[in-house]
Amino acid sequence: MASGEERVLLVDDHEDNLFALESALAPLGQPLERATSGNDALKAVLRGGIGLVLLDVVMPQVSGLDVVRYMQRVEQTQHIPVILLTGFGRDSELARVAYRLGVADLVMKPVDPWSLRTKVRYLLAQRRRMQALDIQVQLQDVELRALRAQLEAARAPHAAVPLQHPDVRVPLQPGPRSEPDCEEHPPQPESQYADEKEA
């Protein structure tokens, strides 16, 4: 058993049912925790460290469905997979409500040990994959934030001094005059032009 490994919470108000669940899951080597009421189950999931809940439907005061409803409303517990255990046989209405609440599976009692171990193993492996993916996404987000901070820091010195075009710093030089020089080529008087025509 690895240190810090998540536990499987077994919830039933009958001791013999809890013993049967423990015996069925013992070959997995997974740490187990007991709860004998819905209230105890809620306290256990809120304390943390629970990776899967096996939950009896019918219990006094707080039923299994009530526990699931509460878990779905709390961000800390809404992603913990739940297997509901029922001794009422195949109840289509119960199944409809359970799956609508997000229950991972509905298992009939008495449980089949091999089938239950298979379901538990699969759900725990799936939860570990999702947790690993969440960690990877968080690390990528941290790296992206760091890269953005580096880019902003690199741009800051250039942003402080506005760039100018080289031509802006050179004073304008007077260019060649396109108009004719009036002093060098004065216009002839109109009277003189008239005399030349008569001549």
mmCIF file of N, CA and C in Angstrom, residues 31-157:
data_model
loop_
_atom_site.group_PDB
_atom_site.id
_atom_site.type_symbol
_atom_site.label_atom_id
_atom_site.label_comp_id
_atom_site.label_asym_id
_atom_site.label_seq_id
_atom_site.Cartn_x
_atom_site.Cartn_y
_atom_site.Cartn_z
ATOM 1 N N PRO A 31 -6.562 0.372 0.690
ATOM 2 C CA PRO A 31 -7.000 0.750 2.036
ATOM 3 C C PRO A 31 -8.503 1.002 2.077
ATOM 4 N N LEU A 32 -9.157 0.485 3.113
ATOM 5 C CA LEU A 32 -10.609 0.581 3.247
ATOM 6 C C LEU A 32 -10.966 1.368 4.499
ATOM 7 N N GLU A 33 -12.126 2.003 4.454
ATOM 8 C CA GLU A 33 -12.646 2.729 5.614
ATOM 9 C C GLU A 33 -14.129 2.434 5.736
ATOM 10 N N ARG A 34 -14.598 2.309 6.977
ATOM 11 C CA ARG A 34 -16.003 1.990 7.231
ATOM 12 C C ARG A 34 -16.794 3.221 7.649
ATOM 13 N N ALA A 35 -18.095 3.191 7.296
ATOM 14 C CA ALA A 35 -19.054 4.154 7.834
ATOM 15 C C ALA A 35 -20.384 3.421 7.964
ATOM 16 N N THR A 36 -21.073 3.618 9.089
ATOM 17 C CA THR A 36 -22.306 2.874 9.349
ATOM 18 C C THR A 36 -23.564 3.729 9.199
ATOM 19 N N SER A 37 -23.420 4.947 8.691
ATOM 20 C CA SER A 37 -24.585 5.812 8.475
ATOM 21 C C SER A 37 -24.254 6.832 7.393
ATOM 22 N N GLY A 38 -25.316 7.462 6.879
ATOM 23 C CA GLY A 38 -25.105 8.497 5.878
ATOM 24 C C GLY A 38 -24.342 9.686 6.427
ATOM 25 N N ASN A 39 -24.633 10.060 7.678
ATOM 26 C CA ASN A 39 -23.914 11.178 8.294
ATOM 27 C C ASN A 39 -22.425 10.879 8.426
ATOM 28 N N ASP A 40 -22.103 9.663 8.868
ATOM 29 C CA ASP A 40 -20.689 9.283 8.984
ATOM 30 C C ASP A 40 -20.009 9.273 7.614
ATOM 31 N N ALA A 41 -20.751 8.867 6.590
ATOM 32 C CA ALA A 41 -20.187 8.855 5.238
ATOM 33 C C ALA A 41 -19.855 10.271 4.775
ATOM 34 N N LEU A 42 -20.746 11.213 5.036
ATOM 35 C CA LEU A 42 -20.496 12.599 4.643
ATOM 36 C C LEU A 42 -19.293 13.177 5.374
ATOM 37 N N LYS A 43 -19.171 12.869 6.652
ATOM 38 C CA LYS A 43 -18.010 13.347 7.408
ATOM 39 C C LYS A 43 -16.716 12.781 6.832
ATOM 40 N N ALA A 44 -16.767 11.507 6.436
ATOM 41 C CA ALA A 44 -15.562 10.858 5.910
ATOM 42 C C ALA A 44 -15.120 11.481 4.587
ATOM 43 N N VAL A 45 -16.054 11.719 3.665
ATOM 44 C CA VAL A 45 -15.662 12.285 2.366
ATOM 45 C C VAL A 45 -15.200 13.727 2.511
ATOM 46 N N LEU A 46 -15.757 14.451 3.469
ATOM 47 C CA LEU A 46 -15.337 15.834 3.679
ATOM 48 C C LEU A 46 -13.960 15.921 4.323
ATOM 49 N N ARG A 47 -13.579 14.897 5.069
ATOM 50 C CA ARG A 47 -12.217 14.881 5.644
ATOM 51 C C ARG A 47 -11.167 14.702 4.553
ATOM 52 N N GLY A 48 -11.554 14.109 3.440
ATOM 53 C CA GLY A 48 -10.628 13.930 2.328
ATOM 54 C C GLY A 48 -9.971 12.564 2.340
ATOM 55 N N GLY A 49 -9.253 12.272 1.261
ATOM 56 C CA GLY A 49 -8.533 11.012 1.152
ATOM 57 C C GLY A 49 -9.371 9.843 0.677
ATOM 58 N N ILE A 50 -10.613 10.101 0.241
ATOM 59 C CA ILE A 50 -11.495 9.039 -0.252
ATOM 60 C C ILE A 50 -11.470 9.052 -1.779
ATOM 61 N N GLY A 51 -11.176 7.891 -2.364
ATOM 62 C CA GLY A 51 -11.122 7.801 -3.817
ATOM 63 C C GLY A 51 -12.317 7.117 -4.442
ATOM 64 N N LEU A 52 -13.128 6.429 -3.626
ATOM 65 C CA LEU A 52 -14.297 5.705 -4.137
ATOM 66 C C LEU A 52 -15.222 5.408 -2.964
ATOM 67 N N VAL A 53 -16.539 5.462 -3.219
ATOM 68 C CA VAL A 53 -17.524 5.186 -2.170
ATOM 69 C C VAL A 53 -18.422 4.046 -2.623
ATOM 70 N N LEU A 54 -18.530 3.006 -1.778
ATOM 71 C CA LEU A 54 -19.521 1.940 -1.953
ATOM 72 C C LEU A 54 -20.619 2.207 -0.936
ATOM 73 N N LEU A 55 -21.821 2.487 -1.420
ATOM 74 C CA LEU A 55 -22.834 3.111 -0.587
ATOM 75 C C LEU A 55 -24.158 2.362 -0.661
ATOM 76 N N ASP A 56 -24.642 1.928 0.512
ATOM 77 C CA ASP A 56 -25.952 1.279 0.574
ATOM 78 C C ASP A 56 -27.048 2.313 0.325
ATOM 79 N N VAL A 57 -28.079 1.911 -0.396
ATOM 80 C CA VAL A 57 -29.157 2.850 -0.721
ATOM 81 C C VAL A 57 -30.020 3.131 0.497
ATOM 82 N N VAL A 58 -30.450 2.078 1.195
ATOM 83 C CA VAL A 58 -31.409 2.232 2.293
ATOM 84 C C VAL A 58 -30.670 2.256 3.624
ATOM 85 N N MET A 59 -30.712 3.429 4.277
ATOM 86 C CA MET A 59 -30.139 3.592 5.612
ATOM 87 C C MET A 59 -31.030 4.554 6.384
ATOM 88 N N PRO A 60 -31.069 4.435 7.710
ATOM 89 C CA PRO A 60 -31.917 5.335 8.496
ATOM 90 C C PRO A 60 -31.415 6.778 8.444
ATOM 91 N N GLN A 61 -32.327 7.714 8.578
ATOM 92 C CA GLN A 61 -32.058 9.156 8.615
ATOM 93 C C GLN A 61 -31.567 9.687 7.264
ATOM 94 N N VAL A 62 -30.341 9.382 6.908
ATOM 95 C CA VAL A 62 -29.770 9.877 5.644
ATOM 96 C C VAL A 62 -29.561 8.688 4.716
ATOM 97 N N SER A 63 -30.317 8.639 3.621
ATOM 98 C CA SER A 63 -30.213 7.509 2.697
ATOM 99 C C SER A 63 -28.991 7.651 1.794
ATOM 100 N N GLY A 64 -28.711 6.576 1.064
ATOM 101 C CA GLY A 64 -27.596 6.623 0.132
ATOM 102 C C GLY A 64 -27.783 7.676 -0.947
ATOM 103 N N LEU A 65 -29.012 7.821 -1.453
ATOM 104 C CA LEU A 65 -29.282 8.839 -2.465
ATOM 105 C C LEU A 65 -29.098 10.246 -1.905
ATOM 106 N N ASP A 66 -29.453 10.438 -0.631
ATOM 107 C CA ASP A 66 -29.233 11.743 -0.002
ATOM 108 C C ASP A 66 -27.737 12.061 0.083
ATOM 109 N N VAL A 67 -26.949 11.058 0.388
ATOM 110 C CA VAL A 67 -25.493 11.254 0.447
ATOM 111 C C VAL A 67 -24.964 11.671 -0.924
ATOM 112 N N VAL A 68 -25.439 10.991 -1.962
ATOM 113 C CA VAL A 68 -24.990 11.321 -3.321
ATOM 114 C C VAL A 68 -25.397 12.744 -3.691
ATOM 115 N N ARG A 69 -26.614 13.130 -3.352
ATOM 116 C CA ARG A 69 -27.077 14.493 -3.664
ATOM 117 C C ARG A 69 -26.183 15.535 -2.991
ATOM 118 N N TYR A 70 -25.848 15.285 -1.748
ATOM 119 C CA TYR A 70 -24.987 16.235 -1.036
ATOM 120 C C TYR A 70 -23.598 16.276 -1.663
ATOM 121 N N MET A 71 -23.043 15.125 -1.992
ATOM 122 C CA MET A 71 -21.709 15.080 -2.592
ATOM 123 C C MET A 71 -21.662 15.832 -3.916
ATOM 124 N N GLN A 72 -22.748 15.772 -4.681
ATOM 125 C CA GLN A 72 -22.779 16.458 -5.972
ATOM 126 C C GLN A 72 -22.838 17.974 -5.826
ATOM 127 N N ARG A 73 -23.274 18.452 -4.667
ATOM 128 C CA ARG A 73 -23.367 19.903 -4.460
ATOM 129 C C ARG A 73 -22.067 20.509 -3.954
ATOM 130 N N VAL A 74 -21.141 19.677 -3.505
ATOM 131 C CA VAL A 74 -19.885 20.165 -2.924
ATOM 132 C C VAL A 74 -18.747 19.898 -3.898
ATOM 133 N N GLU A 75 -18.023 20.940 -4.253
ATOM 134 C CA GLU A 75 -16.947 20.797 -5.244
ATOM 135 C C GLU A 75 -15.896 19.787 -4.796
ATOM 136 N N GLN A 76 -15.616 19.749 -3.504
ATOM 137 C CA GLN A 76 -14.592 18.849 -2.973
ATOM 138 C C GLN A 76 -14.928 17.377 -3.199
ATOM 139 N N THR A 77 -16.227 17.049 -3.245
ATOM 140 C CA THR A 77 -16.634 15.637 -3.285
ATOM 141 C C THR A 77 -17.377 15.242 -4.560
ATOM 142 N N GLN A 78 -17.695 16.193 -5.433
ATOM 143 C CA GLN A 78 -18.571 15.876 -6.566
ATOM 144 C C GLN A 78 -17.919 14.981 -7.611
ATOM 145 N N HIS A 79 -16.593 14.862 -7.587
ATOM 146 C CA HIS A 79 -15.916 14.018 -8.577
ATOM 147 C C HIS A 79 -15.510 12.644 -8.019
ATOM 148 N N ILE A 80 -15.888 12.351 -6.780
ATOM 149 C CA ILE A 80 -15.589 11.032 -6.213
ATOM 150 C C ILE A 80 -16.595 10.023 -6.774
ATOM 151 N N PRO A 81 -16.141 8.947 -7.417
ATOM 152 C CA PRO A 81 -17.088 7.967 -7.968
ATOM 153 C C PRO A 81 -17.823 7.218 -6.855
ATOM 154 N N VAL A 82 -19.080 6.882 -7.120
ATOM 155 C CA VAL A 82 -19.933 6.197 -6.143
ATOM 156 C C VAL A 82 -20.548 4.960 -6.790
ATOM 157 N N ILE A 83 -20.453 3.832 -6.075
ATOM 158 C CA ILE A 83 -21.183 2.618 -6.442
ATOM 159 C C ILE A 83 -22.308 2.443 -5.429
ATOM 160 N N LEU A 84 -23.544 2.453 -5.914
ATOM 161 C CA LEU A 84 -24.688 2.249 -5.025
ATOM 162 C C LEU A 84 -24.981 0.762 -4.887
ATOM 163 N N LEU A 85 -25.258 0.339 -3.662
ATOM 164 C CA LEU A 85 -25.581 -1.058 -3.363
ATOM 165 C C LEU A 85 -27.051 -1.148 -2.960
ATOM 166 N N THR A 86 -27.778 -2.066 -3.583
ATOM 167 C CA THR A 86 -29.196 -2.202 -3.271
ATOM 168 C C THR A 86 -29.586 -3.670 -3.163
ATOM 169 N N GLY A 87 -30.486 -3.946 -2.228
ATOM 170 C CA GLY A 87 -30.996 -5.299 -2.057
ATOM 171 C C GLY A 87 -32.396 -5.467 -2.606
ATOM 172 N N PHE A 88 -32.897 -4.478 -3.371
ATOM 173 C CA PHE A 88 -34.263 -4.514 -3.883
ATOM 174 C C PHE A 88 -34.366 -5.104 -5.278
ATOM 175 N N GLY A 89 -33.291 -5.664 -5.787
ATOM 176 C CA GLY A 89 -33.338 -6.193 -7.144
ATOM 177 C C GLY A 89 -33.255 -5.065 -8.161
ATOM 178 N N ARG A 90 -33.607 -5.373 -9.381
ATOM 179 C CA ARG A 90 -33.508 -4.384 -10.458
ATOM 180 C C ARG A 90 -34.720 -3.455 -10.416
ATOM 181 N N ASP A 91 -34.486 -2.248 -9.969
ATOM 182 C CA ASP A 91 -35.530 -1.231 -9.853
ATOM 183 C C ASP A 91 -35.232 -0.151 -10.891
ATOM 184 N N SER A 92 -36.061 -0.072 -11.924
ATOM 185 C CA SER A 92 -35.790 0.870 -13.015
ATOM 186 C C SER A 92 -35.857 2.324 -12.550
ATOM 187 N N GLU A 93 -36.773 2.621 -11.630
ATOM 188 C CA GLU A 93 -36.885 3.997 -11.133
ATOM 189 C C GLU A 93 -35.656 4.379 -10.311
ATOM 190 N N LEU A 94 -35.206 3.456 -9.452
ATOM 191 C CA LEU A 94 -33.993 3.703 -8.673
ATOM 192 C C LEU A 94 -32.796 3.907 -9.603
ATOM 193 N N ALA A 95 -32.694 3.060 -10.612
ATOM 194 C CA ALA A 95 -31.580 3.187 -11.558
ATOM 195 C C ALA A 95 -31.628 4.529 -12.280
ATOM 196 N N ARG A 96 -32.815 4.960 -12.670
ATOM 197 C CA ARG A 96 -32.947 6.240 -13.370
ATOM 198 C C ARG A 96 -32.484 7.395 -12.495
ATOM 199 N N VAL A 97 -32.943 7.400 -11.236
ATOM 200 C CA VAL A 97 -32.562 8.474 -10.315
ATOM 201 C C VAL A 97 -31.063 8.426 -10.021
ATOM 202 N N ALA A 98 -30.553 7.221 -9.787
ATOM 203 C CA ALA A 98 -29.136 7.073 -9.431
ATOM 204 C C ALA A 98 -28.216 7.564 -10.543
ATOM 205 N N TYR A 99 -28.474 7.141 -11.754
ATOM 206 C CA TYR A 99 -27.605 7.548 -12.862
ATOM 207 C C TYR A 99 -27.775 9.026 -13.199
ATOM 208 N N ARG A 100 -28.958 9.545 -12.972
ATOM 209 C CA ARG A 100 -29.169 10.981 -13.188
ATOM 210 C C ARG A 100 -28.360 11.799 -12.187
ATOM 211 N N LEU A 101 -28.150 11.249 -10.995
ATOM 212 C CA LEU A 101 -27.343 11.926 -9.977
ATOM 213 C C LEU A 101 -25.842 11.771 -10.219
ATOM 214 N N GLY A 102 -25.469 10.960 -11.191
ATOM 215 C CA GLY A 102 -24.049 10.801 -11.494
ATOM 216 C C GLY A 102 -23.391 9.595 -10.862
ATOM 217 N N VAL A 103 -24.187 8.644 -10.370
ATOM 218 C CA VAL A 103 -23.623 7.427 -9.779
ATOM 219 C C VAL A 103 -22.878 6.625 -10.851
ATOM 220 N N ALA A 104 -21.711 6.088 -10.484
ATOM 221 C CA ALA A 104 -20.904 5.343 -11.458
ATOM 222 C C ALA A 104 -21.515 3.988 -11.798
ATOM 223 N N ASP A 105 -22.119 3.316 -10.789
ATOM 224 C CA ASP A 105 -22.704 1.996 -11.044
ATOM 225 C C ASP A 105 -23.699 1.665 -9.945
ATOM 226 N N LEU A 106 -24.590 0.734 -10.266
ATOM 227 C CA LEU A 106 -25.595 0.251 -9.321
ATOM 228 C C LEU A 106 -25.429 -1.261 -9.218
ATOM 229 N N VAL A 107 -25.125 -1.752 -8.010
ATOM 230 C CA VAL A 107 -24.787 -3.167 -7.804
ATOM 231 C C VAL A 107 -25.826 -3.810 -6.891
ATOM 232 N N MET A 108 -26.261 -5.013 -7.286
ATOM 233 C CA MET A 108 -27.234 -5.750 -6.486
ATOM 234 C C MET A 108 -26.541 -6.512 -5.347
ATOM 235 N N LYS A 109 -27.221 -6.577 -4.205
ATOM 236 C CA LYS A 109 -26.751 -7.405 -3.088
ATOM 237 C C LYS A 109 -27.535 -8.722 -3.081
ATOM 238 N N PRO A 110 -26.868 -9.818 -2.690
ATOM 239 C CA PRO A 110 -25.459 -9.909 -2.269
ATOM 240 C C PRO A 110 -24.508 -9.711 -3.451
ATOM 241 N N VAL A 111 -23.383 -9.083 -3.179
ATOM 242 C CA VAL A 111 -22.460 -8.720 -4.255
ATOM 243 C C VAL A 111 -21.680 -9.947 -4.727
ATOM 244 N N ASP A 112 -21.311 -9.907 -6.002
ATOM 245 C CA ASP A 112 -20.401 -10.913 -6.545
ATOM 246 C C ASP A 112 -18.979 -10.391 -6.357
ATOM 247 N N PRO A 113 -18.147 -11.070 -5.547
ATOM 248 C CA PRO A 113 -16.817 -10.538 -5.218
ATOM 249 C C PRO A 113 -15.967 -10.222 -6.442
ATOM 250 N N TRP A 114 -15.910 -11.130 -7.410
ATOM 251 C CA TRP A 114 -15.053 -10.905 -8.580
ATOM 252 C C TRP A 114 -15.537 -9.706 -9.382
ATOM 253 N N SER A 115 -16.845 -9.624 -9.606
ATOM 254 C CA SER A 115 -17.407 -8.504 -10.361
ATOM 255 C C SER A 115 -17.176 -7.174 -9.645
ATOM 256 N N LEU A 116 -17.348 -7.179 -8.323
ATOM 257 C CA LEU A 116 -17.153 -5.950 -7.553
ATOM 258 C C LEU A 116 -15.693 -5.501 -7.608
ATOM 259 N N ARG A 117 -14.772 -6.437 -7.467
ATOM 260 C CA ARG A 117 -13.342 -6.078 -7.541
ATOM 261 C C ARG A 117 -13.006 -5.469 -8.904
ATOM 262 N N THR A 118 -13.579 -6.036 -9.958
ATOM 263 C CA THR A 118 -13.320 -5.513 -11.304
ATOM 264 C C THR A 118 -13.809 -4.075 -11.437
ATOM 265 N N LYS A 119 -15.007 -3.815 -10.933
ATOM 266 C CA LYS A 119 -15.556 -2.455 -11.006
ATOM 267 C C LYS A 119 -14.720 -1.481 -10.184
ATOM 268 N N VAL A 120 -14.352 -1.892 -8.983
ATOM 269 C CA VAL A 120 -13.575 -1.016 -8.103
ATOM 270 C C VAL A 120 -12.206 -0.725 -8.709
ATOM 271 N N ARG A 121 -11.564 -1.753 -9.223
ATOM 272 C CA ARG A 121 -10.238 -1.570 -9.837
ATOM 273 C C ARG A 121 -10.312 -0.586 -11.004
ATOM 274 N N TYR A 122 -11.336 -0.745 -11.828
ATOM 275 C CA TYR A 122 -11.484 0.127 -13.001
ATOM 276 C C TYR A 122 -11.734 1.583 -12.586
ATOM 277 N N LEU A 123 -12.637 1.795 -11.635
ATOM 278 C CA LEU A 123 -12.977 3.155 -11.226
ATOM 279 C C LEU A 123 -11.806 3.856 -10.548
ATOM 280 N N LEU A 124 -11.041 3.117 -9.750
ATOM 281 C CA LEU A 124 -9.872 3.720 -9.112
ATOM 282 C C LEU A 124 -8.811 4.092 -10.146
ATOM 283 N N ALA A 125 -8.598 3.208 -11.129
ATOM 284 C CA ALA A 125 -7.616 3.503 -12.181
ATOM 285 C C ALA A 125 -8.055 4.715 -12.999
ATOM 286 N N GLN A 126 -9.344 4.792 -13.289
ATOM 287 C CA GLN A 126 -9.857 5.935 -14.043
ATOM 288 C C GLN A 126 -9.685 7.234 -13.255
ATOM 289 N N ARG A 127 -9.916 7.175 -11.954
ATOM 290 C CA ARG A 127 -9.752 8.373 -11.120
ATOM 291 C C ARG A 127 -8.288 8.812 -11.093
ATOM 292 N N ARG A 128 -7.374 7.851 -11.012
ATOM 293 C CA ARG A 128 -5.948 8.211 -11.007
ATOM 294 C C ARG A 128 -5.547 8.866 -12.327
ATOM 295 N N ARG A 129 -6.083 8.348 -13.430
ATOM 296 C CA ARG A 129 -5.771 8.957 -14.732
ATOM 297 C C ARG A 129 -6.289 10.392 -14.799
ATOM 298 N N MET A 130 -7.488 10.616 -14.297
ATOM 299 C CA MET A 130 -8.047 11.961 -14.315
ATOM 300 C C MET A 130 -7.248 12.901 -13.424
ATOM 301 N N GLN A 131 -6.809 12.406 -12.276
ATOM 302 C CA GLN A 131 -5.999 13.236 -11.389
ATOM 303 C C GLN A 131 -4.658 13.577 -12.032
ATOM 304 N N ALA A 132 -4.042 12.597 -12.700
ATOM 305 C CA ALA A 132 -2.768 12.852 -13.383
ATOM 306 C C ALA A 132 -2.953 13.876 -14.498
ATOM 307 N N LEU A 133 -4.066 13.780 -15.209
ATOM 308 C CA LEU A 133 -4.346 14.739 -16.275
ATOM 309 C C LEU A 133 -4.553 16.140 -15.710
ATOM 310 N N ASP A 134 -5.256 16.237 -14.586
ATOM 311 C CA ASP A 134 -5.467 17.535 -13.945
ATOM 312 C C ASP A 134 -4.137 18.159 -13.534
ATOM 313 N N ILE A 135 -3.246 17.340 -12.977
ATOM 314 C CA ILE A 135 -1.934 17.847 -12.570
ATOM 315 C C ILE A 135 -1.152 18.339 -13.781
ATOM 316 N N GLN A 136 -1.216 17.583 -14.872
ATOM 317 C CA GLN A 136 -0.511 17.974 -16.093
ATOM 318 C C GLN A 136 -1.039 19.306 -16.628
ATOM 319 N N VAL A 137 -2.350 19.472 -16.617
ATOM 320 C CA VAL A 137 -2.944 20.726 -17.086
ATOM 321 C C VAL A 137 -2.520 21.887 -16.193
ATOM 322 N N GLN A 138 -2.487 21.668 -14.883
ATOM 323 C CA GLN A 138 -2.071 22.719 -13.962
ATOM 324 C C GLN A 138 -0.613 23.110 -14.188
ATOM 325 N N LEU A 139 0.255 22.117 -14.415
ATOM 326 C CA LEU A 139 1.664 22.409 -14.674
ATOM 327 C C LEU A 139 1.827 23.194 -15.974
ATOM 328 N N GLN A 140 1.083 22.810 -16.997
ATOM 329 C CA GLN A 140 1.157 23.531 -18.265
ATOM 330 C C GLN A 140 0.664 24.964 -18.108
ATOM 331 N N ASP A 141 -0.345 25.154 -17.277
ATOM 332 C CA ASP A 141 -0.849 26.504 -17.036
ATOM 333 C C ASP A 141 0.198 27.355 -16.327
ATOM 334 N N VAL A 142 0.905 26.761 -15.352
ATOM 335 C CA VAL A 142 1.971 27.488 -14.651
ATOM 336 C C VAL A 142 3.088 27.861 -15.620
ATOM 337 N N GLU A 143 3.487 26.921 -16.479
ATOM 338 C CA GLU A 143 4.539 27.194 -17.453
ATOM 339 C C GLU A 143 4.119 28.291 -18.422
ATOM 340 N N LEU A 144 2.861 28.268 -18.852
ATOM 341 C CA LEU A 144 2.370 29.287 -19.774
ATOM 342 C C LEU A 144 2.379 30.664 -19.121
ATOM 343 N N ARG A 145 1.981 30.730 -17.869
ATOM 344 C CA ARG A 145 2.008 32.007 -17.154
ATOM 345 C C ARG A 145 3.437 32.530 -17.021
ATOM 346 N N ALA A 146 4.381 31.627 -16.747
ATOM 347 C CA ALA A 146 5.778 32.035 -16.620
ATOM 348 C C ALA A 146 6.320 32.564 -17.947
ATOM 349 N N LEU A 147 5.973 31.907 -19.052
ATOM 350 C CA LEU A 147 6.421 32.367 -20.369
ATOM 351 C C LEU A 147 5.841 33.738 -20.701
ATOM 352 N N ARG A 148 4.589 33.943 -20.364
ATOM 353 C CA ARG A 148 3.977 35.249 -20.616
ATOM 354 C C ARG A 148 4.662 36.338 -19.802
ATOM 355 N N ALA A 149 4.988 36.025 -18.554
ATOM 356 C CA ALA A 149 5.683 37.003 -17.714
ATOM 357 C C ALA A 149 7.055 37.335 -18.287
ATOM 358 N N GLN A 150 7.773 36.331 -18.794
ATOM 359 C CA GLN A 150 9.081 36.569 -19.398
ATOM 360 C C GLN A 150 8.962 37.441 -20.644
ATOM 361 N N LEU A 151 7.959 37.181 -21.476
ATOM 362 C CA LEU A 151 7.758 37.991 -22.680
ATOM 363 C C LEU A 151 7.442 39.441 -22.330
ATOM 364 N N GLU A 152 6.597 39.639 -21.336
ATOM 365 C CA GLU A 152 6.263 41.000 -20.927
ATOM 366 C C GLU A 152 7.478 41.716 -20.359
ATOM 367 N N ALA A 153 8.304 40.990 -19.592
ATOM 368 C CA ALA A 153 9.515 41.602 -19.044
ATOM 369 C C ALA A 153 10.500 41.958 -20.148
ATOM 370 N N ALA A 154 10.581 41.122 -21.183
ATOM 371 C CA ALA A 154 11.505 41.394 -22.287
ATOM 372 C C ALA A 154 11.037 42.575 -23.129
ATOM 373 N N ARG A 155 9.732 42.758 -23.224
ATOM 374 C CA ARG A 155 9.207 43.861 -24.029
ATOM 375 C C ARG A 155 9.228 45.187 -23.288
ATOM 376 N N ALA A 156 9.263 45.163 -21.986
ATOM 377 C CA ALA A 156 9.138 46.384 -21.190
ATOM 378 C C ALA A 156 10.190 47.441 -21.525
ATOM 379 N N PRO A 157 11.521 47.148 -21.611
ATOM 380 C CA PRO A 157 12.512 48.196 -21.914
ATOM 381 C C PRO A 157 12.270 48.849 -23.267
#
